[in-house]
Short mmCIF file of C-alpha atoms and ligand atoms in Angstrom, two decimals:
data_model
loop_
_atom_site.label_atom_id
_atom_site.label_comp_id
_atom_site.label_asym_id
_atom_site.label_seq_id
_atom_site.Cartn_x
_atom_site.Cartn_y
_atom_site.Cartn_z
CA MET A 1 100.21 148.74 62.38
CA LYS A 2 96.84 150.57 62.42
CA LYS A 3 94.99 150.95 59.13
CA VAL A 4 94.01 154.53 58.22
CA GLU A 5 90.19 154.81 58.18
CA ILE A 6 89.03 156.74 55.12
CA HIS A 7 86.07 159.11 55.59
CA PRO A 8 83.90 159.33 52.45
CA ASP A 9 83.36 163.11 52.83
CA ALA A 10 87.15 163.61 52.78
CA VAL A 11 87.34 161.71 49.50
CA GLU A 12 84.48 163.73 47.99
CA ARG A 13 86.13 167.01 48.97
CA VAL A 14 89.60 166.25 47.69
CA LYS A 15 88.34 164.79 44.38
CA LYS A 16 86.74 168.12 43.44
CA PHE A 17 89.56 170.35 44.67
CA VAL A 18 91.62 172.37 42.18
CA ILE A 19 94.15 175.19 42.55
CA ASN A 20 94.14 177.77 39.78
CA ASP A 21 97.20 179.78 40.63
CA PRO A 22 100.47 179.59 38.71
CA GLN A 23 102.26 181.10 41.75
CA LEU A 24 101.94 178.38 44.37
CA GLY A 25 104.38 180.00 46.81
CA PHE A 26 105.21 178.07 49.97
CA GLY A 27 102.49 176.83 52.32
CA LYS A 28 99.85 179.13 50.82
CA TYR A 29 97.46 176.34 49.80
CA VAL A 30 96.60 173.10 51.58
CA VAL A 31 94.77 170.06 50.27
CA PRO A 32 91.27 169.77 51.81
CA ILE A 33 92.06 166.55 53.69
CA MET A 34 94.25 165.63 56.65
CA ILE A 35 95.42 162.61 58.59
CA GLN A 36 94.53 162.65 62.26
CA ALA A 37 95.57 160.14 64.93
CA VAL A 38 94.76 160.09 68.62
CA TYR A 39 97.09 158.84 71.36
CA ASP A 40 95.57 157.85 74.67
CA HIS A 41 95.89 155.11 77.33
CA GLY A 42 99.52 154.55 76.30
CA GLU A 43 98.92 153.83 72.62
CA TRP A 44 97.93 155.21 69.25
CA GLN A 45 94.19 154.56 69.12
CA ARG A 46 93.21 155.20 65.53
CA PHE A 47 94.31 156.91 62.32
CA ASP A 48 91.74 158.68 60.12
CA LEU A 49 91.74 160.50 56.81
CA LEU A 50 89.37 163.42 57.46
CA PRO A 51 88.25 166.59 55.68
CA TYR A 52 90.73 169.40 56.49
CA GLY A 53 89.35 171.76 59.11
CA PRO A 54 89.78 173.43 62.47
CA ILE A 55 90.57 171.22 65.46
CA GLN A 56 88.93 171.75 68.80
CA LEU A 57 91.31 172.21 71.72
CA ASP A 58 90.52 172.77 75.36
CA PRO A 59 92.08 176.12 76.39
CA CYS A 60 94.01 174.22 79.07
CA SER A 61 95.61 171.75 76.60
CA LYS A 62 99.28 171.44 77.53
CA VAL A 63 100.56 172.36 74.08
CA LEU A 64 99.03 175.83 74.43
CA HIS A 65 100.94 176.55 77.64
CA TYR A 66 104.10 174.49 77.61
CA GLY A 67 104.82 174.03 73.91
CA GLN A 68 104.96 170.24 73.91
CA GLU A 69 104.94 169.97 70.10
CA ILE A 70 107.02 168.54 67.28
CA PHE A 71 106.82 168.56 63.49
CA GLU A 72 108.44 167.46 60.26
CA GLY A 73 108.74 168.82 56.72
CA MET A 74 108.97 166.49 53.75
CA LYS A 75 108.35 166.58 50.03
CA VAL A 76 106.53 164.53 47.39
CA PHE A 77 107.38 164.84 43.69
CA ARG A 78 105.64 164.03 40.43
CA HIS A 79 107.92 162.28 37.97
CA PRO A 80 107.71 162.53 34.17
CA ASP A 81 105.93 159.12 34.13
CA ASP A 82 103.23 160.67 36.40
CA ASN A 83 104.06 158.45 39.37
CA ILE A 84 104.57 160.25 42.68
CA TYR A 85 107.44 159.73 45.11
CA MET A 86 108.31 160.81 48.66
CA PHE A 87 111.93 161.84 49.20
CA ARG A 88 113.76 159.84 51.91
CA PRO A 89 110.71 159.62 54.22
CA GLU A 90 112.38 157.16 56.57
CA MET A 91 114.81 159.93 57.58
CA ASN A 92 111.90 162.15 58.59
CA ALA A 93 110.19 159.26 60.42
CA ARG A 94 113.39 158.62 62.38
CA ARG A 95 113.95 162.29 63.18
CA PHE A 96 110.30 162.69 64.23
CA ASN A 97 110.84 159.98 66.82
CA GLN A 98 114.12 161.54 67.98
CA SER A 99 112.26 164.81 68.48
CA ALA A 100 109.43 162.94 70.23
CA HIS A 101 111.89 161.29 72.60
CA ARG A 102 113.49 164.64 73.52
CA MET A 103 110.10 166.27 74.08
CA ALA A 104 108.70 163.42 76.24
CA MET A 105 106.18 162.48 73.57
CA PRO A 106 105.25 159.03 72.25
CA GLU A 107 106.98 157.66 69.20
CA ILE A 108 105.10 156.56 66.08
CA PRO A 109 106.45 153.35 64.54
CA GLU A 110 108.35 154.38 61.39
CA ASN A 111 106.19 152.20 59.12
CA GLN A 112 103.02 153.69 60.64
CA PHE A 113 104.33 157.25 60.09
CA ILE A 114 105.25 156.48 56.47
CA SER A 115 101.99 154.67 55.76
CA ALA A 116 99.96 157.65 57.07
CA CYS A 117 102.01 159.89 54.72
CA GLU A 118 101.31 157.47 51.86
CA VAL A 119 97.56 157.70 52.40
CA ILE A 120 97.34 161.50 52.31
CA CYS A 121 99.70 161.56 49.29
CA SER A 122 97.72 158.96 47.41
CA TYR A 123 94.41 160.78 47.96
CA SER A 124 96.09 164.07 46.93
CA LYS A 125 97.94 162.64 43.94
CA HIS A 126 96.18 164.91 41.42
CA LEU A 127 97.36 167.88 43.51
CA VAL A 128 101.07 167.04 43.38
CA PRO A 129 102.41 169.82 41.13
CA LYS A 130 104.01 169.01 37.79
CA ARG A 131 106.56 171.79 37.31
CA LEU A 132 110.23 171.34 38.13
CA GLY A 133 110.96 172.85 41.56
CA GLU A 134 107.40 172.33 42.79
CA SER A 135 106.19 169.57 45.10
CA LEU A 136 103.58 168.54 47.61
CA TYR A 137 105.00 169.63 50.98
CA LEU A 138 103.91 167.41 53.87
CA ARG A 139 103.75 168.77 57.39
CA PRO A 140 103.28 165.99 59.97
CA PHE A 141 103.06 167.28 63.55
CA MET A 142 102.15 166.17 67.05
CA ILE A 143 100.68 168.22 69.91
CA ALA A 144 100.03 167.55 73.61
CA THR A 145 96.30 167.63 74.24
CA GLU A 146 95.96 166.61 77.89
CA VAL A 147 94.03 169.21 79.83
CA GLY A 148 95.56 170.73 82.96
CA LEU A 149 97.88 173.53 83.96
CA GLY A 150 100.38 171.39 85.89
CA ILE A 151 103.77 171.16 84.23
CA LYS A 152 104.22 167.51 83.40
CA PRO A 153 104.30 165.48 80.20
CA SER A 154 100.92 165.06 78.59
CA LYS A 155 99.41 161.59 78.37
CA GLN A 156 97.23 162.48 75.38
CA PHE A 157 98.38 163.60 71.96
CA LEU A 158 97.10 164.40 68.51
CA PHE A 159 99.12 163.59 65.39
CA ILE A 160 98.12 165.37 62.19
CA ILE A 161 99.46 165.51 58.65
CA VAL A 162 98.53 168.36 56.34
CA ALA A 163 99.79 168.75 52.78
CA SER A 164 100.53 171.85 50.75
CA PRO A 165 101.15 172.00 46.99
CA SER A 166 104.14 174.36 47.01
CA GLY A 167 106.68 176.15 44.88
CA SER A 168 109.88 177.78 46.03
CA TYR A 169 110.36 179.02 49.58
CA PHE A 170 112.32 182.14 48.71
CA ALA A 171 110.98 184.74 46.32
CA GLY A 172 114.49 185.83 45.21
CA ASP A 173 117.40 183.85 43.80
CA SER A 174 119.79 184.38 46.71
CA VAL A 175 119.56 185.27 50.39
CA LYS A 176 121.08 187.98 52.52
CA VAL A 177 122.08 186.76 55.95
CA TYR A 178 122.14 188.71 59.20
CA ILE A 179 124.65 187.46 61.79
CA GLU A 180 122.89 187.31 65.17
CA ARG A 181 125.54 188.06 67.80
CA GLU A 182 123.26 188.76 70.77
CA ASP A 183 120.30 186.39 71.06
CA ILE A 184 120.78 182.65 70.92
CA ARG A 185 118.54 179.98 69.40
CA CYS A 186 119.31 177.16 71.85
CA ALA A 187 121.97 175.85 74.22
CA PRO A 188 123.91 172.59 74.66
CA GLY A 189 121.80 169.99 76.44
CA GLY A 190 118.63 171.72 75.23
CA VAL A 191 116.24 170.93 72.41
CA GLY A 192 118.05 172.53 69.45
CA TYR A 193 118.34 169.28 67.51
CA ALA A 194 114.62 168.52 67.93
CA LYS A 195 112.14 169.83 65.39
CA THR A 196 109.96 171.52 67.97
CA GLY A 197 108.05 174.78 67.63
CA GLY A 198 109.91 176.49 70.48
CA ASN A 199 113.14 176.59 68.49
CA TYR A 200 111.36 178.46 65.72
CA ALA A 201 109.50 180.72 68.16
CA ALA A 202 112.88 181.62 69.69
CA SER A 203 114.05 182.80 66.28
CA LEU A 204 111.18 185.16 65.52
CA LYS A 205 112.37 188.26 67.36
CA SER A 206 115.65 188.10 65.49
CA TYR A 207 113.78 187.35 62.25
CA SER A 208 111.90 190.66 62.59
CA LYS A 209 115.19 192.52 63.12
CA THR A 210 116.72 190.66 60.14
CA ILE A 211 113.88 191.69 57.83
CA LYS A 212 113.95 195.29 59.08
CA LEU A 213 117.62 195.43 58.16
CA GLY A 214 116.83 194.28 54.61
CA CYS A 215 118.15 190.73 55.11
CA ASP A 216 116.30 187.41 54.64
CA GLN A 217 117.69 184.95 57.18
CA THR A 218 119.21 184.99 60.66
CA MET A 219 122.43 183.10 61.20
CA TRP A 220 122.72 181.61 64.69
CA LEU A 221 126.03 181.29 66.51
CA ASP A 222 126.83 178.95 69.38
CA SER A 223 125.49 180.02 72.76
CA VAL A 224 128.74 179.55 74.72
CA GLU A 225 131.34 181.56 72.78
CA HIS A 226 129.03 183.35 70.30
CA LYS A 227 131.62 182.44 67.71
CA TYR A 228 130.80 179.24 65.84
CA ILE A 229 128.16 178.98 63.12
CA GLU A 230 125.29 176.63 63.95
CA GLU A 231 122.40 177.01 61.50
CA MET A 232 119.86 179.46 60.18
CA SER A 233 116.29 179.45 61.48
CA GLY A 234 115.07 176.37 59.66
CA MET A 235 118.02 175.77 57.33
CA ASN A 236 121.54 174.38 57.52
CA PHE A 237 124.64 176.27 56.40
CA PHE A 238 127.40 175.42 53.90
CA ALA A 239 130.36 177.37 52.47
CA VAL A 240 133.02 176.68 49.88
CA ILE A 241 136.52 177.54 51.11
CA ASN A 242 139.59 176.84 48.97
CA GLY A 243 137.41 174.58 46.82
CA LYS A 244 136.34 172.44 49.80
CA ILE A 245 132.71 172.29 50.90
CA VAL A 246 132.43 172.94 54.64
CA THR A 247 129.45 172.69 56.99
CA PRO A 248 129.16 172.78 60.78
CA SER A 249 129.46 169.31 62.30
CA LEU A 250 126.26 168.14 63.97
CA THR A 251 125.82 168.78 67.69
CA ASP A 252 122.77 168.75 69.94
CA THR A 253 122.19 172.39 69.00
CA ILE A 254 121.85 171.81 65.25
CA LEU A 255 119.00 170.18 63.32
CA ASP A 256 120.17 167.12 61.40
CA GLY A 257 118.78 168.18 58.01
CA VAL A 258 117.72 165.64 55.38
CA THR A 259 118.77 168.10 52.66
CA ARG A 260 122.08 168.69 54.46
CA LYS A 261 122.76 164.94 54.48
CA SER A 262 121.68 164.56 50.84
CA ILE A 263 124.00 167.38 49.73
CA ILE A 264 126.93 165.78 51.54
CA ASP A 265 126.10 162.41 49.91
CA ILE A 266 125.79 163.93 46.41
CA ALA A 267 128.98 165.99 46.76
CA ARG A 268 131.01 163.02 48.03
CA SER A 269 129.65 160.81 45.25
CA GLU A 270 131.17 163.33 42.83
CA ASN A 271 134.50 163.28 44.68
CA LEU A 272 134.05 166.79 46.01
CA VAL A 273 135.66 167.25 49.41
CA VAL A 274 133.18 167.87 52.24
CA GLU A 275 134.39 168.76 55.73
CA GLU A 276 132.00 168.62 58.68
CA ARG A 277 133.70 170.72 61.33
CA LYS A 278 133.47 173.74 63.58
CA ILE A 279 133.39 176.94 61.50
CA SER A 280 133.70 180.30 63.17
CA ILE A 281 131.98 183.33 61.70
CA ASP A 282 135.35 185.10 61.78
CA GLU A 283 136.82 182.37 59.57
CA ILE A 284 134.03 182.91 57.02
CA LEU A 285 134.34 186.70 57.02
CA SER A 286 138.11 186.68 56.66
CA ALA A 287 137.88 183.97 53.97
CA ILE A 288 135.46 186.22 52.06
CA HIS A 289 137.91 189.10 52.30
CA SER A 290 140.92 187.01 51.27
CA GLY A 291 138.94 185.52 48.37
CA SER A 292 139.24 181.92 49.61
CA CYS A 293 135.51 181.67 50.44
CA THR A 294 134.01 181.66 46.97
CA GLU A 295 130.44 180.80 47.92
CA ALA A 296 128.08 180.02 50.77
CA PHE A 297 124.56 178.66 50.81
CA VAL A 298 121.62 177.62 52.98
CA CYS A 299 119.67 174.40 52.54
CA GLY A 300 116.55 172.74 53.87
CA THR A 301 113.55 170.73 52.75
CA ALA A 302 111.48 173.83 52.04
CA ALA A 303 114.36 176.02 50.86
CA VAL A 304 116.20 173.31 48.85
CA ILE A 305 119.50 175.18 48.24
CA ALA A 306 119.75 178.96 48.09
CA PRO A 307 123.05 180.79 47.55
CA ILE A 308 123.99 183.45 50.10
CA ALA A 309 124.60 186.87 48.54
CA SER A 310 125.97 188.64 51.62
CA PHE A 311 126.41 188.66 55.40
CA MET A 312 125.49 191.66 57.53
CA ASP A 313 127.18 192.02 60.91
CA LYS A 314 125.97 193.66 64.14
CA ASP A 315 127.71 196.94 63.19
CA LEU A 316 125.70 196.81 59.92
CA SER A 317 128.85 196.19 57.84
CA VAL A 318 128.03 194.12 54.75
CA HIS A 319 130.31 191.36 53.50
CA ASP A 320 129.46 190.41 49.93
CA LEU A 321 130.22 187.05 48.38
CA PRO A 322 131.95 187.32 44.98
CA GLU A 323 129.65 188.08 42.08
CA ALA A 324 130.29 184.77 40.35
CA SER A 325 129.37 182.98 43.58
CA GLY A 326 127.01 180.02 43.37
CA LYS A 327 128.71 177.66 40.89
CA ILE A 328 128.95 174.70 43.27
CA SER A 329 125.71 175.46 45.10
CA MET A 330 123.76 175.74 41.85
CA HIS A 331 125.33 172.53 40.57
CA LEU A 332 124.34 170.71 43.79
CA ARG A 333 120.88 172.23 43.63
CA GLU A 334 120.34 171.11 40.05
CA LYS A 335 121.56 167.62 40.88
CA LEU A 336 119.31 167.32 43.95
CA VAL A 337 116.25 168.76 42.20
CA SER A 338 116.68 166.47 39.21
CA ILE A 339 117.03 163.39 41.45
CA GLN A 340 113.90 164.40 43.36
CA ALA A 341 111.96 165.04 40.16
CA GLY A 342 112.98 161.75 38.54
CA ARG A 343 115.15 163.38 35.87
CA SER A 344 118.43 161.83 37.14
CA GLU A 345 119.03 158.45 38.65
CA ALA A 346 118.48 158.48 42.41
CA PRO A 347 120.81 156.74 44.85
CA GLU A 348 119.37 153.50 46.18
CA GLY A 349 116.46 154.05 48.58
CA TRP A 350 116.09 157.81 48.15
CA LEU A 351 112.69 157.75 46.44
CA HIS A 352 109.66 156.07 47.93
CA ARG A 353 106.95 155.41 45.36
CA ILE A 354 103.36 156.07 46.42
CA GLU A 355 101.15 153.20 45.40
CA ASN A 356 97.67 154.02 44.20
CA LEU A 357 95.55 153.45 47.32
CA SER A 358 92.76 155.86 46.46
CA PHE A 359 89.92 156.53 44.02
C1 LIG B 401 111.49 172.64 56.27
O1 LIG B 401 112.41 172.97 55.53
O2 LIG B 401 110.74 171.68 55.99
C2 LIG B 401 111.25 173.34 57.54
O3 LIG B 401 110.60 172.80 58.39
C3 LIG B 401 111.77 174.70 57.74
C4 LIG B 401 110.83 175.83 57.58
C5 LIG B 401 111.66 177.02 57.23
C6 LIG B 401 109.76 175.71 56.58
#
């Protein structure tokens, strides 16, 4: 494993950095340092902790033309004893490599990925927020930097981690969902399960329509029958039907969310029934009308868990969830947030303590 080289000017900058804003929002602020690693000649050459700043890219870098790029989203929490912890980082390290494999990019050994995260967290420890629901959001990503307009996998890459002290992702308490029945996010055999920018870029046109219609999130259906729920743009989907928690089973068109998995683990540990199966949008809409679907929610690292208030269909009809909706989702949210924040006991291996490596 390569040691991360610490640049003294990075340390000087981060030491002095403060954020004086009670409304952190999501991704609005970044710490003034970043990890940067270079891949060339078939291996990761070096890992550095540098001052945060613009990166220079040749206009013909492959990422700019062919989108060879992957990323992760993960969170770091301050506990009441003032120690800081990453949440299930080995799941992100594994998924990063699964995305890398699909996008013809080099893997980063899991321990190297986690140790690079540890370094930026340790040097940013005073910037990990204190309040419940806030965290330091880490965004590791990798881009193809080889120069040339030929379409082939790059041989050179840059890996970077930036970190953002963040609050909640959504401004409101619940989300309104627009059901996308025309465009698709991805197709079987494609890259839907990889955390690559193109999947998010593909969602943006629909996102604009969603916002224009007064909704918050697009719900994507399968690309073959335009019938089965897959995920939202950057979040997984759950519903409660007849008291059972249901979520789409994973396929190669759905991102395998760390929050999704954690919710399933928490729910099952409390003897709640969780079914991972195909769910059609028609099943959800008719279950709302019959009263058997009592709640639905979205979840993700950034979003945590947010109850769904309503679904809007293509004909602009609105299908509201019952007013009392959110009992199970809010219970799961509270449980997850309190585990992450060190206020409830965490299942074995869920919290990764950051040792003090810095000043
Ligand atoms: C995350 O939840 O970490 C994501 O990458 C999704 C994005 C909506 C911020």
